[in-house]
CSV table of C-alpha atoms and ligand atoms in Angstrom, one decimal:
chain,number,residue,atom,x,y,z
A,1,MET,CA,-1.9,1.1,22.4
A,2,LYS,CA,0.8,2.7,20.3
A,3,THR,CA,1.6,3.0,16.4
A,4,LEU,CA,4.5,4.8,14.5
A,5,ILE,CA,3.8,4.5,10.8
A,6,ILE,CA,7.3,5.4,8.6
A,7,SER,CA,6.1,6.7,5.2
A,8,GLY,CA,8.6,6.4,2.3
A,9,SER,CA,6.4,7.9,-0.4
A,10,PRO,CA,6.6,10.9,-1.7
A,11,ARG,CA,2.9,10.9,-2.0
A,12,LYS,CA,1.3,12.1,1.0
A,13,ASN,CA,-2.2,10.7,-0.6
A,14,GLY,CA,-0.8,8.0,-2.6
A,15,ASP,CA,-1.2,4.3,-2.7
A,16,SER,CA,0.8,3.4,0.3
A,17,MET,CA,-1.0,6.1,2.3
A,18,THR,CA,-4.2,4.9,0.9
A,19,LEU,CA,-3.8,1.3,3.0
A,20,VAL,CA,-2.0,3.0,6.0
A,21,ASN,CA,-5.2,5.3,6.1
A,22,GLU,CA,-7.1,2.1,5.5
A,23,MET,CA,-5.4,0.5,8.8
A,24,LYS,CA,-5.4,3.9,10.6
A,25,LYS,CA,-9.4,3.5,10.7
A,26,TYR,CA,-9.2,0.2,12.9
A,27,LEU,CA,-6.0,1.0,14.9
A,28,GLU,CA,-6.6,1.3,18.4
A,29,GLY,CA,-4.8,4.2,20.4
A,30,GLU,CA,-2.3,6.8,19.5
A,31,VAL,CA,-0.7,6.7,15.8
A,32,ARG,CA,1.8,8.7,14.8
A,33,VAL,CA,3.1,9.2,11.3
A,34,ILE,CA,6.4,10.1,10.1
A,35,HIS,CA,6.6,11.0,6.3
A,36,THR,CA,10.4,10.5,5.5
A,37,TYR,CA,10.1,12.9,2.5
A,38,TYR,CA,9.0,15.8,4.3
A,39,SER,CA,10.7,15.5,7.9
A,40,ASN,CA,14.2,16.6,9.0
A,41,ILE,CA,15.9,13.6,9.2
A,42,SER,CA,19.5,13.2,7.6
A,43,PRO,CA,20.9,10.4,6.7
A,44,CYS,CA,23.7,8.7,9.1
A,45,VAL,CA,27.1,10.0,7.9
A,46,ASP,CA,29.1,7.7,9.6
A,47,CYS,CA,30.6,9.5,11.9
A,48,ARG,CA,30.9,7.3,14.5
A,49,TYR,CA,29.7,9.1,17.1
A,50,CYS,CA,27.7,6.5,18.5
A,51,TRP,CA,30.9,3.6,18.3
A,52,TYR,CA,31.8,5.6,21.8
A,53,ASN,CA,28.9,7.5,23.0
A,54,VAL,CA,25.2,6.6,23.7
A,55,GLY,CA,22.8,8.4,20.9
A,56,CYS,CA,23.3,10.0,18.0
A,57,ASP,CA,25.1,13.0,17.2
A,58,ILE,CA,23.0,14.2,14.4
A,59,LYS,CA,20.1,16.8,16.2
A,60,ASP,CA,17.3,16.5,14.1
A,61,GLU,CA,14.0,14.5,14.2
A,62,MET,CA,15.3,11.2,14.6
A,63,GLN,CA,15.7,12.4,18.5
A,64,GLU,CA,11.9,12.2,18.5
A,65,VAL,CA,11.6,9.0,16.5
A,66,TYR,CA,14.6,7.5,18.7
A,67,GLN,CA,12.4,8.2,21.8
A,68,LEU,CA,9.2,7.0,20.0
A,69,LEU,CA,10.8,3.7,19.1
A,70,ASN,CA,10.9,2.8,22.8
A,71,GLU,CA,7.4,3.5,23.3
A,72,VAL,CA,5.4,2.5,20.5
A,73,ASP,CA,3.6,-1.7,20.5
A,74,ASN,CA,3.9,-1.4,16.5
A,75,VAL,CA,5.8,-0.1,13.9
A,76,ILE,CA,4.4,0.1,10.1
A,77,ILE,CA,7.1,0.6,7.2
A,78,ALA,CA,4.9,1.8,4.1
A,79,SER,CA,6.9,2.1,0.9
A,80,PRO,CA,6.1,2.2,-3.0
A,81,LEU,CA,8.5,0.4,-4.8
A,82,HIS,CA,11.6,2.8,-6.9
A,83,PHE,CA,13.7,0.6,-8.7
A,84,SER,CA,12.4,-2.7,-7.1
A,85,GLY,CA,13.5,-1.7,-3.7
A,86,LEU,CA,12.4,0.8,-0.6
A,87,THR,CA,12.5,4.5,-1.6
A,88,GLY,CA,15.6,6.3,-1.2
A,89,LYS,CA,14.3,8.6,1.3
A,90,LEU,CA,13.1,5.6,3.4
A,91,LEU,CA,17.1,3.7,3.2
A,92,SER,CA,17.9,7.4,4.2
A,93,PHE,CA,15.6,6.9,7.3
A,94,ALA,CA,16.8,3.6,8.0
A,95,SER,CA,20.3,4.4,7.8
A,96,ARG,CA,19.7,6.4,11.2
A,97,LEU,CA,19.2,3.1,12.9
A,98,GLN,CA,22.7,1.9,12.8
A,99,LEU,CA,23.3,3.3,16.3
A,100,PHE,CA,21.3,0.4,17.8
A,101,TYR,CA,23.7,-1.9,15.6
A,102,VAL,CA,26.3,-0.3,17.1
A,103,SER,CA,25.3,-0.3,20.5
A,104,ARG,CA,24.7,-3.8,20.5
A,105,ARG,CA,27.4,-5.4,18.4
A,106,ILE,CA,30.0,-2.7,18.8
A,107,ARG,CA,30.1,-1.1,21.8
A,108,LYS,CA,28.5,-4.2,23.3
A,109,ASP,CA,26.3,-1.6,25.3
A,110,ASP,CA,23.3,-3.7,27.1
A,111,SER,CA,21.7,-0.9,28.7
A,112,PHE,CA,20.6,0.6,25.4
A,113,PRO,CA,17.4,-1.4,25.2
A,114,LEU,CA,14.9,-1.0,22.7
A,115,ARG,CA,11.3,-2.0,23.5
A,116,LYS,CA,9.9,-5.0,21.5
A,117,LYS,CA,7.1,-4.4,18.6
A,118,ASN,CA,4.8,-5.7,16.3
A,119,GLY,CA,5.7,-4.6,12.8
A,120,VAL,CA,3.6,-4.4,8.9
A,121,LEU,CA,4.9,-4.1,5.8
A,122,VAL,CA,2.9,-2.5,3.2
A,123,ILE,CA,3.9,-1.8,-0.6
A,124,SER,CA,3.1,-0.4,-3.6
A,125,ALA,CA,4.1,-1.0,-6.8
A,126,GLY,CA,3.2,0.2,-10.4
A,127,GLY,CA,4.4,-3.3,-11.6
A,128,ASP,CA,3.3,-6.8,-10.5
A,129,THR,CA,5.0,-8.7,-7.2
A,130,ARG,CA,8.0,-10.2,-9.0
A,131,ASP,CA,9.6,-7.1,-7.7
A,132,PHE,CA,9.3,-7.6,-4.0
A,133,GLU,CA,12.4,-9.8,-2.9
A,134,CYS,CA,14.7,-7.1,-2.6
A,135,SER,CA,12.4,-4.7,-0.8
A,136,SER,CA,11.1,-7.5,1.6
A,137,LYS,CA,14.7,-8.2,2.6
A,138,THR,CA,16.0,-4.8,3.4
A,139,ALA,CA,12.7,-4.1,4.9
A,140,ASN,CA,13.3,-7.3,7.1
A,141,LEU,CA,16.6,-5.9,8.2
A,142,ILE,CA,15.2,-2.4,9.3
A,143,PHE,CA,12.4,-4.5,11.4
A,144,ARG,CA,15.4,-5.9,13.2
A,145,GLN,CA,16.9,-2.7,14.1
A,146,MET,CA,13.7,-1.4,15.4
A,147,ASN,CA,13.5,-4.5,17.4
A,148,ALA,CA,10.0,-5.1,15.5
A,149,LYS,CA,8.6,-8.8,14.6
A,150,LEU,CA,7.2,-8.4,11.5
A,151,ILE,CA,3.5,-9.9,11.7
A,152,GLY,CA,2.2,-9.6,8.2
A,153,SER,CA,2.5,-7.3,5.2
A,154,VAL,CA,-0.4,-6.0,2.5
A,155,SER,CA,0.8,-5.1,-1.0
A,156,THR,CA,-1.2,-3.5,-3.8
A,157,VAL,CA,0.1,-3.9,-7.4
A,158,HIS,CA,-0.2,-2.7,-10.9
A,159,THR,CA,-1.3,0.6,-9.3
A,160,ASN,CA,-0.7,2.1,-12.7
A,161,GLU,CA,-4.1,0.8,-13.6
A,162,ILE,CA,-6.0,0.5,-10.4
A,163,PRO,CA,-5.1,2.6,-7.7
A,164,ALA,CA,-4.8,1.1,-4.1
A,165,LYS,CA,-8.1,3.0,-3.3
A,166,ASP,CA,-9.8,0.5,-5.7
A,167,ASP,CA,-7.8,-2.5,-4.6
A,168,ILE,CA,-10.6,-4.2,-2.3
A,169,GLU,CA,-8.2,-7.1,-1.7
A,170,ALA,CA,-5.4,-5.2,-0.4
A,171,LEU,CA,-8.1,-2.9,1.5
A,172,ALA,CA,-9.7,-5.9,3.2
A,173,LYS,CA,-5.8,-7.3,4.2
A,174,ALA,CA,-5.0,-3.7,5.8
A,175,GLN,CA,-7.8,-4.1,7.8
A,176,GLU,CA,-6.9,-7.5,8.8
A,177,LEU,CA,-3.5,-6.6,9.9
A,178,ALA,CA,-4.9,-3.4,11.9
A,179,LEU,CA,-7.2,-5.7,13.9
A,180,LYS,CA,-4.5,-8.3,14.1
A,181,LEU,CA,-2.4,-5.4,15.8
A,182,ASN,CA,-5.0,-4.6,18.5
A,183,GLU,CA,-5.7,-8.2,19.0
A,184,LEU,CA,-1.4,-8.8,19.6
A,185,ASN,CA,-1.4,-5.8,21.8
A,186,ASN,CA,-4.4,-6.6,24.1
A,187,LEU,CA,-3.4,-10.4,24.7
A,188,SER,CA,0.3,-9.1,26.2
B,201,LIG,C1,11.4,6.6,-9.5
B,201,LIG,C2,10.4,5.8,-9.4
B,201,LIG,C3,10.8,4.6,-9.3
B,201,LIG,C4,9.8,3.4,-9.8
B,201,LIG,N1,10.2,2.1,-9.7
B,201,LIG,C5,9.0,0.8,-9.7
B,201,LIG,C6,9.5,-0.2,-9.8
B,201,LIG,O1,10.6,-0.6,-9.8
B,201,LIG,N2,8.8,-1.2,-9.7
B,201,LIG,C7,7.4,-1.0,-10.0
B,201,LIG,O2,6.4,-1.7,-9.8
B,201,LIG,N3,7.1,0.4,-10.1
B,201,LIG,C8,7.9,1.2,-9.5
B,201,LIG,N4,7.4,2.4,-9.6
B,201,LIG,C9,6.1,2.8,-9.6
B,201,LIG,C10,5.2,3.1,-8.2
B,201,LIG,O3,5.6,2.0,-7.2
B,201,LIG,C11,3.4,3.5,-8.0
B,201,LIG,O4,3.7,4.0,-8.7
B,201,LIG,C12,3.2,3.2,-6.4
B,201,LIG,O5,2.2,2.5,-6.5
B,201,LIG,C13,3.3,4.4,-6.1
B,201,LIG,O6,3.2,4.6,-4.4
B,201,LIG,P1,3.0,5.6,-3.6
B,201,LIG,O7,1.8,6.6,-4.1
B,201,LIG,O8,2.8,5.2,-2.5
B,201,LIG,O9,3.9,6.6,-4.0
B,201,LIG,C14,8.3,3.4,-9.8
B,201,LIG,C15,8.0,4.9,-9.5
B,201,LIG,C16,8.4,5.9,-9.4
B,201,LIG,C17,8.6,7.1,-9.2
């Protein structure tokens, strides 16, 4: 089983990564983490190369991510809330997934398949859960671009008072979701 984790947090050992690391303890197989804040991945500049060609013209680390997206069984998106949404760096990363939409809808190229996978969303918030609507909606769009089916999500809230490492409920949920991913992959 292969899992790709995309972190939208600037904090490599922050709340989102605490939950991700809890999942990593239980996930079977290979796990790869992309820290969007520290990767060489530029945003889409709408050059429209992908309207007429297979792939993306920007030759950076995203080229490897495109390959990984065709190999992995699971994808986990982890992000803190910034201004009630996913972080700018995560959205910048996600903009590069536009070529999958373009190949399907504009080039109508069915020979550019993307492996089906399971998805999990991890969200951290300094405030409360009322902020989640916007980030969940955007995350769903990103999962759809990656051909991932969301199988669950875990969140930790009020992290200003209780950091994720002390959020027993969220840690348990992270463990549960990792075990669910193992189970789903063993069934298929
Ligand atoms: C620029 C910025 C904007 C933020 N906006 C929100 C927000 O809108 N709602 C919220 O609940 N927390 C907000 N926070 C707090 C973070 O979501 C919170 O500290 C989170 O636990 C950090 O997760 P991380 O350690 O994984 O980066 C913001 C933090 C920063 C730095």
